Amino acid sequence: MTAAMVEHQQDSEGRPWDYLLHTWQELDVPEGWRAEIDEGRIVLVPPPHAHHNGIAAKVQRRLYVNLPDELEIYQTLGVHVAPLDKLYVPDLVVMPAELIDAADPEASDPMDASEALLVVEITSKGNAREDRTKKYRAYARAGVPMYLLIDRFDTRGAMSTLFTEPNEDGTYKRYDAVPFGKPLGLPAPFDVTLATDAFPV
């Protein structure tokens, strides 16, 4: 099923979000692909480049260094941005493990993005703009306290940016941006420094 086939549809009670969510849950997505809900439609995201996966692995390994036992790092976890009725599948999400353990085993409902402590997005050539704009605003609106954007295609050169202190207007009050090759510190509960010189460009 393509994005165009489910755009502007509604469920039997006239609720477009419920219809889109139900369709998302029923999709048979090819291995490696991700399905997201944005702008009232389902979008299929193709598998990323190997360098993309390499960066995700390095970030995940570093985050585990001081990670409290009650937190876990998840890949391919759908998160619902309730204020905007969007559903994204970030590259990495840090969330309390008890919330995942308590999820309904019979349902594939997304988790609430507001419960995430950190969301990590690594840009690909085709989606860099969405990660910089739409997802930036969505995670801020959801109240995600930390958004790490690793942007290999920034016009200034490859950059890693940590956004903190989200506003309800869809912006972050603070950010720390460093080019690849410079260290980037992540505050508690992580208390680690990412060595971005190991990221492939």
Tab-separated table of C-alpha atoms in Angstrom, residues 1 10 15 26 41 47 56 59 61-63 67-68 71 81 107-108 113 143 145 150 156 167 180-181:
chain	number	residue	atom	x	y	z
A	1	MET	CA	0.000	0.000	0.000
A	10	GLN	CA	-10.973	8.224	7.375
A	15	ARG	CA	-11.396	10.006	12.248
A	26	GLU	CA	-1.541	-3.517	9.184
A	41	ARG	CA	-0.358	10.297	4.899
A	47	PRO	CA	16.718	1.343	3.990
A	56	ALA	CA	23.883	4.634	14.638
A	59	VAL	CA	26.192	6.329	18.978
A	61	ARG	CA	27.552	1.865	21.868
A	62	ARG	CA	28.594	5.200	23.427
A	63	LEU	CA	25.211	5.843	25.028
A	67	LEU	CA	23.070	4.401	30.813
A	68	PRO	CA	20.954	3.802	33.958
A	71	LEU	CA	16.560	3.064	30.472
A	81	VAL	CA	3.784	12.920	18.361
A	107	ALA	CA	-1.070	-4.535	19.601
A	108	SER	CA	1.569	-2.678	17.615
A	113	ALA	CA	7.108	10.511	21.984
A	143	GLY	CA	8.456	17.715	24.755
A	145	PRO	CA	14.083	16.807	26.186
A	150	ILE	CA	23.540	13.879	12.998
A	156	ARG	CA	28.362	23.801	6.341
A	167	ASN	CA	9.309	24.767	23.723
A	180	PHE	CA	32.447	15.948	12.516
A	181	GLY	CA	35.803	15.553	14.205
